[in-house]
Amino acid sequence: MSNCAWSEDFPMGRCRYLRFEGSDHRPLISYFNSDRPKRKGLFRFNRSLTEQEEVTRIVDESWHHSPLDSVIQKLNECRKGIIKWAKEQQVQSNLVIQQS
């Protein structure tokens, strides 16, 4: 059991419960693997993005890219596509600001 911050800091963290040994408490062993790079944060879909035709197209293409993908894989492809689009939009916005 963990909160969001703990899960983000230790994405590969796992716990193992040991047997009861002379007590009514179970020992708990936690494993942490810090070799995995830390992610920047959780992706949260902003409902206002549905007003963007490009985002709707990205979601549609990502979702129908491979019919054999699981729902998790399809959601992951949508997430990647939206993040890529958002970064491109940020770069374009910065260029417009600089040119003004």
Short mmCIF file of C-alpha atoms in Angstrom, two decimals, residues 11-75:
data_model
loop_
_atom_site.label_atom_id
_atom_site.label_comp_id
_atom_site.label_asym_id
_atom_site.label_seq_id
_atom_site.Cartn_x
_atom_site.Cartn_y
_atom_site.Cartn_z
CA PRO A 11 7.64 2.70 -9.32
CA MET A 12 9.30 -0.71 -9.05
CA GLY A 13 8.70 -1.03 -5.29
CA ARG A 14 7.16 -4.30 -4.16
CA CYS A 15 6.25 -5.79 -0.79
CA ARG A 16 6.29 -9.39 0.39
CA TYR A 17 4.43 -10.63 3.44
CA LEU A 18 6.19 -13.34 5.44
CA ARG A 19 4.59 -16.05 7.58
CA PHE A 20 3.35 -15.51 11.12
CA GLU A 21 6.17 -16.60 13.45
CA GLY A 22 5.19 -16.57 17.11
CA SER A 23 3.27 -13.30 16.85
CA ASP A 24 0.00 -12.03 15.47
CA HIS A 25 1.96 -9.64 13.23
CA ARG A 26 3.26 -10.58 9.80
CA PRO A 27 6.73 -9.35 8.86
CA LEU A 28 6.82 -7.27 5.71
CA ILE A 29 9.79 -7.00 3.34
CA SER A 30 9.89 -4.09 0.90
CA TYR A 31 11.96 -4.20 -2.27
CA PHE A 32 13.04 -1.07 -4.11
CA ASN A 33 14.65 -0.90 -7.52
CA SER A 34 16.03 2.56 -8.18
CA ASP A 35 17.60 1.57 -11.53
CA ARG A 36 14.48 2.61 -13.39
CA PRO A 37 14.48 6.29 -14.38
CA LYS A 38 12.01 8.49 -12.53
CA ARG A 39 8.98 9.56 -14.54
CA LYS A 40 8.06 13.21 -14.73
CA GLY A 41 4.56 12.76 -13.37
CA LEU A 42 1.14 11.32 -13.90
CA PHE A 43 -0.68 11.95 -17.15
CA ARG A 44 -4.13 13.38 -16.63
CA PHE A 45 -6.45 13.84 -19.58
CA ASN A 46 -7.86 17.35 -19.76
CA ARG A 47 -11.45 17.28 -21.01
CA SER A 48 -10.94 20.56 -22.87
CA LEU A 49 -8.57 18.70 -25.22
CA THR A 50 -11.60 17.10 -26.86
CA GLU A 51 -12.28 20.50 -28.45
CA GLN A 52 -9.00 20.19 -30.37
CA GLU A 53 -9.57 18.39 -33.69
CA GLU A 54 -5.93 17.29 -33.77
CA VAL A 55 -6.22 15.60 -30.37
CA THR A 56 -9.40 13.81 -31.45
CA ARG A 57 -7.54 12.55 -34.53
CA ILE A 58 -4.55 11.43 -32.42
CA VAL A 59 -6.80 9.49 -30.02
CA ASP A 60 -8.70 7.87 -32.90
CA GLU A 61 -5.49 6.82 -34.69
CA SER A 62 -3.85 5.60 -31.48
CA TRP A 63 -6.91 3.61 -30.45
CA HIS A 64 -7.35 1.90 -33.83
CA HIS A 65 -3.62 1.48 -34.56
CA SER A 66 -3.58 -2.21 -33.65
CA PRO A 67 -6.85 -4.04 -33.03
CA LEU A 68 -5.05 -6.75 -31.04
CA ASP A 69 -3.70 -4.34 -28.42
CA SER A 70 -5.16 -4.48 -24.92
CA VAL A 71 -7.06 -1.51 -23.52
CA ILE A 72 -4.00 -0.63 -21.41
CA GLN A 73 -1.80 -0.61 -24.52
CA LYS A 74 -4.32 1.53 -26.40
CA LEU A 75 -4.54 4.03 -23.54
#
